[in-house]
Structures are given as structure tokens and as C-alpha cells.
Amino acid sequence: MTSIAIVGAGPGMGLAIARTFGSQGFDVALISRNREKLDGLVGTLSAEGITAAAFPADVLDHDALTQALKDAAARFGGIDVLEYSPLAVESTVLATPAESDPSHIQREIEVQLYGAMAATKAVLPAMREAGTGTLLYTTGAGSLDPLPLVGNVNAAAAALRNWVVNLHKELDGTGIQAAHIAIDVALGGVSIDPTLKAATPEAVSSVYWELHTTKRDQGEIVYRG
């Protein structure tokens, strides 16, 4: 069987990606901090005939995140696809570039970049051994075209984008795909930028499947609807 681990799984993009891959026969490992929410997602997917399991972990706790991914690999016989997109809106302090101090950006760096690095290190050795695998990382389009209101979040997202695009180059020829997805739409019509077009998570999730299957030479896709 093939499997995908979704780090930062939630009822929006995480669930949509789980459904997209699950409908193609993938087992789904769901990772986030809240066990209750994860169990709800597992129930939803199971009712749709998709095999899924919850592995609670906080991306700020690298040991716990690594163990969750190891447990998922043991449960499903390996991890073929990693998708990384944690989002903690309720605990995120937004700051413009002029208002930001190092602490505003440091926390976002820890969530977006350092967590991604820890997750990658947990799954990449097995992918290298197998000679195949897919690593997908999600940010908003502010990683390319920043918006002052979320300057600290954009700075960290840009750091993650840079690291992922570089990882894609490093892994060229190994059979392992690494790619960055920048979402430049208002998911569910909700956004702090009123100029963005609205799109559903289900529409965006097709991009992830394409990167895993037919666009493995691309290190980045900006989704604009």
C-alpha cells in the first residue's frame, strides 16, 4: 500500500488532500496537536472508505513529530508522500515589517521552517533507500509577494520556500520529488486580502496529486485558481 502523512492536518486543506490521495488508494496519516480534531477527521475519512489514522504531535516538539512520523510509517509500511502545512491561526501574532521584533519572526520560523526540516529528516532516509518519494510543503503566496499586515508570517514562509526549492534541486535525479505550493486564493472565501479570488480546498488539492504524479520535475506551483 501507499501512504501520505499530512502534518498540520485540519478540516480545510488537510482534509481535502487526504480525500484526494485517499480516493486513489492511499492510506492517510494525520498529524497535528489536537487528538480530538484528528479523531473527527479519521471518522470522516473512514466513513468515505479511506483508511486513516491519527498521530498527535506538535511541530514545535521535534522529538514528538519525529516519533509520530515513525509511528505512521510503522502503521502503514512506510510513508510515500509527506505534506507539510501547519497553521495555528489562534496563536499567531501578526506583525508588519516595521512592527516586528525577532520574537515575532522566530516563532513563525520554528513552525514553518524548522518543523518542516524535522519532518523531512524523519522520512527522507527511507525515501532515499527506496529511491522514490514525494515531499510537499504549503505556504500562502506571501512567500513570494508579501503583504505588510502579515510581514512576520511572510518572512518565515519565504524562508521555507527558499529551502524547499533548494531541496528540490538537491534531490534532482534521486527519484524523490520536493516541491513548494503557494496558495494565492482565499480558501473558502476567507482571507485578509480582499483582492484574492475564492477557491475551495478541493480545487486546490488537485495540485498536490499532480506534483506527485505528472509534474515531478517542478519545484514550485503557485495556485491562483
GROMACS .gro file of C-alpha atoms in nm:
model
  225
    1MET     CA    1   0.000   0.000   0.000
    2THR     CA    2   0.098   0.362  -0.046
    3SER     CA    3   0.057   0.627   0.221
    4ILE     CA    4   0.063   1.001   0.278
    5ALA     CA    5   0.145   1.179   0.603
    6ILE     CA    6  -0.023   1.519   0.639
    7VAL     CA    7   0.143   1.738   0.901
    8GLY     CA    8  -0.088   2.014   1.019
    9ALA     CA    9  -0.398   1.820   0.921
   10GLY     CA   10  -0.722   2.010   0.963
   11PRO     CA   11  -1.075   2.029   0.820
   12GLY     CA   12  -0.974   2.250   0.526
   13MET     CA   13  -0.675   2.177   0.303
   14GLY     CA   14  -0.561   1.881   0.512
   15LEU     CA   15  -0.891   1.700   0.472
   16ALA     CA   16  -0.909   1.786   0.101
   17ILE     CA   17  -0.560   1.649   0.039
   18ALA     CA   18  -0.643   1.339   0.241
   19ARG     CA   19  -0.950   1.280   0.026
   20THR     CA   20  -0.760   1.338  -0.298
   21PHE     CA   21  -0.491   1.084  -0.213
   22GLY     CA   22  -0.723   0.853  -0.022
   23SER     CA   23  -0.953   0.824  -0.324
   24GLN     CA   24  -0.651   0.692  -0.515
   25GLY     CA   25  -0.595   0.413  -0.263
   26PHE     CA   26  -0.355   0.590  -0.027
   27ASP     CA   27  -0.359   0.527   0.346
   28VAL     CA   28  -0.360   0.858   0.533
   29ALA     CA   29  -0.164   0.954   0.846
   30LEU     CA   30  -0.298   1.270   1.007
   31ILE     CA   31  -0.066   1.471   1.231
   32SER     CA   32  -0.150   1.779   1.436
   33ARG     CA   33  -0.166   1.884   1.802
   34ASN     CA   34  -0.531   1.814   1.877
   35ARG     CA   35  -0.622   1.447   1.920
   36GLU     CA   36  -0.997   1.517   1.930
   37LYS     CA   37  -0.995   1.702   1.599
   38LEU     CA   38  -0.779   1.434   1.441
   39ASP     CA   39  -1.017   1.162   1.555
   40GLY     CA   40  -1.302   1.355   1.393
   41LEU     CA   41  -1.113   1.369   1.063
   42VAL     CA   42  -1.034   0.997   1.085
   43GLY     CA   43  -1.404   0.928   1.137
   44THR     CA   44  -1.498   1.140   0.836
   45LEU     CA   45  -1.245   0.969   0.610
   46SER     CA   46  -1.329   0.622   0.737
   47ALA     CA   47  -1.695   0.681   0.656
   48GLU     CA   48  -1.585   0.757   0.299
   49GLY     CA   49  -1.392   0.432   0.274
   50ILE     CA   50  -1.047   0.585   0.325
   51THR     CA   51  -0.804   0.421   0.568
   52ALA     CA   52  -0.675   0.688   0.805
   53ALA     CA   53  -0.517   0.711   1.149
   54ALA     CA   54  -0.430   0.993   1.391
   55PHE     CA   55  -0.082   1.061   1.525
   56PRO     CA   56  -0.093   1.366   1.755
   57ALA     CA   57   0.221   1.581   1.771
   58ASP     CA   58   0.320   1.948   1.790
   59VAL     CA   59   0.558   2.060   1.514
   60LEU     CA   60   0.745   2.267   1.774
   61ASP     CA   61   0.834   1.941   1.953
   62HIS     CA   62   1.070   1.781   1.704
   63ASP     CA   63   1.109   1.460   1.900
   64ALA     CA   64   0.732   1.413   1.916
   65LEU     CA   65   0.694   1.499   1.548
   66THR     CA   66   0.967   1.253   1.451
   67GLN     CA   67   0.807   0.981   1.662
   68ALA     CA   68   0.464   1.046   1.511
   69LEU     CA   69   0.607   1.003   1.162
   70LYS     CA   70   0.791   0.688   1.267
   71ASP     CA   71   0.469   0.551   1.415
   72ALA     CA   72   0.283   0.634   1.094
   73ALA     CA   73   0.548   0.459   0.887
   74ALA     CA   74   0.525   0.153   1.109
   75ARG     CA   75   0.146   0.151   1.087
   76PHE     CA   76   0.128   0.186   0.710
   77GLY     CA   77   0.450   0.019   0.600
   78GLY     CA   78   0.629   0.344   0.516
   79ILE     CA   79   0.550   0.698   0.409
   80ASP     CA   80   0.546   0.764   0.037
   81VAL     CA   81   0.429   1.127   0.048
   82LEU     CA   82   0.485   1.395   0.313
   83GLU     CA   83   0.271   1.708   0.307
   84TYR     CA   84   0.363   1.987   0.549
   85SER     CA   85   0.121   2.273   0.620
   86PRO     CA   86   0.075   2.351   0.991
   87LEU     CA   87  -0.137   2.654   1.070
   88ALA     CA   88  -0.221   2.785   1.416
   89VAL     CA   89  -0.424   3.098   1.348
   90GLU     CA   90  -0.547   3.132   1.704
   91SER     CA   91  -0.193   3.155   1.845
   92THR     CA   92  -0.027   3.354   1.567
   93VAL     CA   93   0.067   3.713   1.644
   94LEU     CA   94   0.068   3.919   1.325
   95ALA     CA   95   0.320   4.197   1.280
   96THR     CA   96   0.414   4.428   0.994
   97PRO     CA   97   0.781   4.455   0.898
   98ALA     CA   98   0.818   4.782   1.090
   99GLU     CA   99   0.640   4.641   1.396
  100SER     CA  100   0.818   4.307   1.401
  101ASP     CA  101   1.081   4.221   1.653
  102PRO     CA  102   1.284   3.898   1.634
  103SER     CA  103   1.041   3.707   1.854
  104HIS     CA  104   0.754   3.762   1.608
  105ILE     CA  105   0.951   3.605   1.326
  106GLN     CA  106   1.132   3.345   1.535
  107ARG     CA  107   0.813   3.162   1.629
  108GLU     CA  108   0.699   3.153   1.267
  109ILE     CA  109   1.039   3.025   1.159
  110GLU     CA  110   1.014   2.749   1.418
  111VAL     CA  111   0.669   2.644   1.297
  112GLN     CA  112   0.718   2.677   0.923
  113LEU     CA  113   1.086   2.612   0.853
  114TYR     CA  114   1.228   2.421   1.150
  115GLY     CA  115   0.924   2.196   1.175
  116ALA     CA  116   0.948   2.120   0.803
  117MET     CA  117   1.314   2.034   0.842
  118ALA     CA  118   1.242   1.798   1.131
  119ALA     CA  119   0.961   1.626   0.941
  120THR     CA  120   1.178   1.590   0.633
  121LYS     CA  121   1.465   1.435   0.825
  122ALA     CA  122   1.222   1.183   0.972
  123VAL     CA  123   1.109   1.049   0.634
  124LEU     CA  124   1.385   1.126   0.383
  125PRO     CA  125   1.629   0.844   0.471
  126ALA     CA  126   1.371   0.576   0.392
  127MET     CA  127   1.280   0.757   0.070
  128ARG     CA  128   1.645   0.768  -0.030
  129GLU     CA  129   1.677   0.396   0.038
  130ALA     CA  130   1.368   0.325  -0.172
  131GLY     CA  131   1.473   0.566  -0.447
  132THR     CA  132   1.131   0.727  -0.456
  133GLY     CA  133   0.909   0.961  -0.256
  134THR     CA  134   0.735   1.298  -0.258
  135LEU     CA  135   0.783   1.593  -0.023
  136LEU     CA  136   0.528   1.875  -0.047
  137TYR     CA  137   0.527   2.199   0.153
  138THR     CA  138   0.249   2.457   0.162
  139THR     CA  139   0.253   2.832   0.223
  140GLY     CA  140   0.044   3.128   0.122
  141ALA     CA  141   0.152   3.334  -0.177
  142GLY     CA  142   0.303   3.586   0.067
  143SER     CA  143   0.615   3.370   0.047
  144LEU     CA  144   0.663   3.525  -0.299
  145ASP     CA  145   0.465   3.851  -0.285
  146PRO     CA  146   0.448   3.961   0.080
  147LEU     CA  147   0.169   4.159   0.241
  148PRO     CA  148   0.275   4.405   0.515
  149LEU     CA  149  -0.006   4.308   0.753
  150VAL     CA  150   0.141   3.957   0.788
  151GLY     CA  151   0.505   4.053   0.742
  152ASN     CA  152   0.640   3.817   1.007
  153VAL     CA  153   0.447   3.518   0.869
  154ASN     CA  154   0.557   3.601   0.515
  155ALA     CA  155   0.921   3.621   0.618
  156ALA     CA  156   0.912   3.269   0.758
  157ALA     CA  157   0.716   3.140   0.460
  158ALA     CA  158   0.977   3.286   0.227
  159ALA     CA  159   1.249   3.107   0.422
  160LEU     CA  160   1.061   2.778   0.387
  161ARG     CA  161   1.006   2.840   0.015
  162ASN     CA  162   1.376   2.904  -0.039
  163TRP     CA  163   1.471   2.588   0.149
  164VAL     CA  164   1.220   2.373  -0.042
  165VAL     CA  165   1.319   2.498  -0.386
  166ASN     CA  166   1.681   2.432  -0.293
  167LEU     CA  167   1.587   2.085  -0.166
  168HIS     CA  168   1.419   2.015  -0.500
  169LYS     CA  169   1.747   2.097  -0.674
  170GLU     CA  170   1.948   1.884  -0.434
  171LEU     CA  171   1.723   1.581  -0.485
  172ASP     CA  172   1.719   1.605  -0.865
  173GLY     CA  173   1.789   1.263  -1.013
  174THR     CA  174   1.724   1.070  -0.691
  175GLY     CA  175   1.363   0.977  -0.768
  176ILE     CA  176   1.242   1.197  -0.482
  177GLN     CA  177   1.026   1.499  -0.559
  178ALA     CA  178   1.031   1.807  -0.335
  179ALA     CA  179   0.801   2.096  -0.418
  180HIS     CA  180   0.654   2.414  -0.273
  181ILE     CA  181   0.288   2.504  -0.318
  182ALA     CA  182   0.198   2.872  -0.273
  183ILE     CA  183  -0.178   2.921  -0.239
  184ASP     CA  184  -0.278   3.258  -0.386
  185VAL     CA  185  -0.653   3.232  -0.333
  186ALA     CA  186  -0.897   3.282  -0.049
  187LEU     CA  187  -0.980   2.932   0.071
  188GLY     CA  188  -1.350   2.910   0.142
  189GLY     CA  189  -1.374   3.279   0.058
  190VAL     CA  190  -1.190   3.381   0.377
  191SER     CA  191  -0.878   3.599   0.352
  192ILE     CA  192  -0.722   3.913   0.493
  193ASP     CA  193  -0.658   4.019   0.132
  194PRO     CA  194  -0.990   4.123  -0.030
  195THR     CA  195  -0.837   4.115  -0.379
  196LEU     CA  196  -0.792   3.737  -0.381
  197LYS     CA  197  -1.024   3.509  -0.573
  198ALA     CA  198  -1.212   3.248  -0.373
  199ALA     CA  199  -1.145   2.878  -0.416
  200THR     CA  200  -1.232   2.557  -0.238
  201PRO     CA  201  -0.971   2.333  -0.074
  202GLU     CA  202  -1.093   2.054  -0.303
  203ALA     CA  203  -0.998   2.257  -0.610
  204VAL     CA  204  -0.651   2.331  -0.477
  205SER     CA  205  -0.580   1.974  -0.366
  206SER     CA  206  -0.556   1.852  -0.725
  207VAL     CA  207  -0.224   2.039  -0.750
  208TYR     CA  208  -0.073   1.809  -0.487
  209TRP     CA  209  -0.171   1.499  -0.680
  210GLU     CA  210  -0.025   1.646  -0.999
  211LEU     CA  211   0.307   1.717  -0.828
  212HIS     CA  212   0.318   1.359  -0.702
  213THR     CA  213   0.231   1.206  -1.038
  214THR     CA  214   0.274   1.412  -1.355
  215LYS     CA  215   0.470   1.724  -1.253
  216ARG     CA  216   0.760   1.571  -1.066
  217ASP     CA  217   1.008   1.795  -1.243
  218GLN     CA  218   0.855   2.110  -1.094
  219GLY     CA  219   0.989   2.253  -0.770
  220GLU     CA  220   0.707   2.501  -0.721
  221ILE     CA  221   0.348   2.576  -0.817
  222VAL     CA  222   0.162   2.897  -0.738
  223TYR     CA  223  -0.210   2.826  -0.730
  224ARG     CA  224  -0.418   3.123  -0.847
  225GLY     CA  225  -0.736   2.939  -0.942
   0.00000   0.00000   0.00000
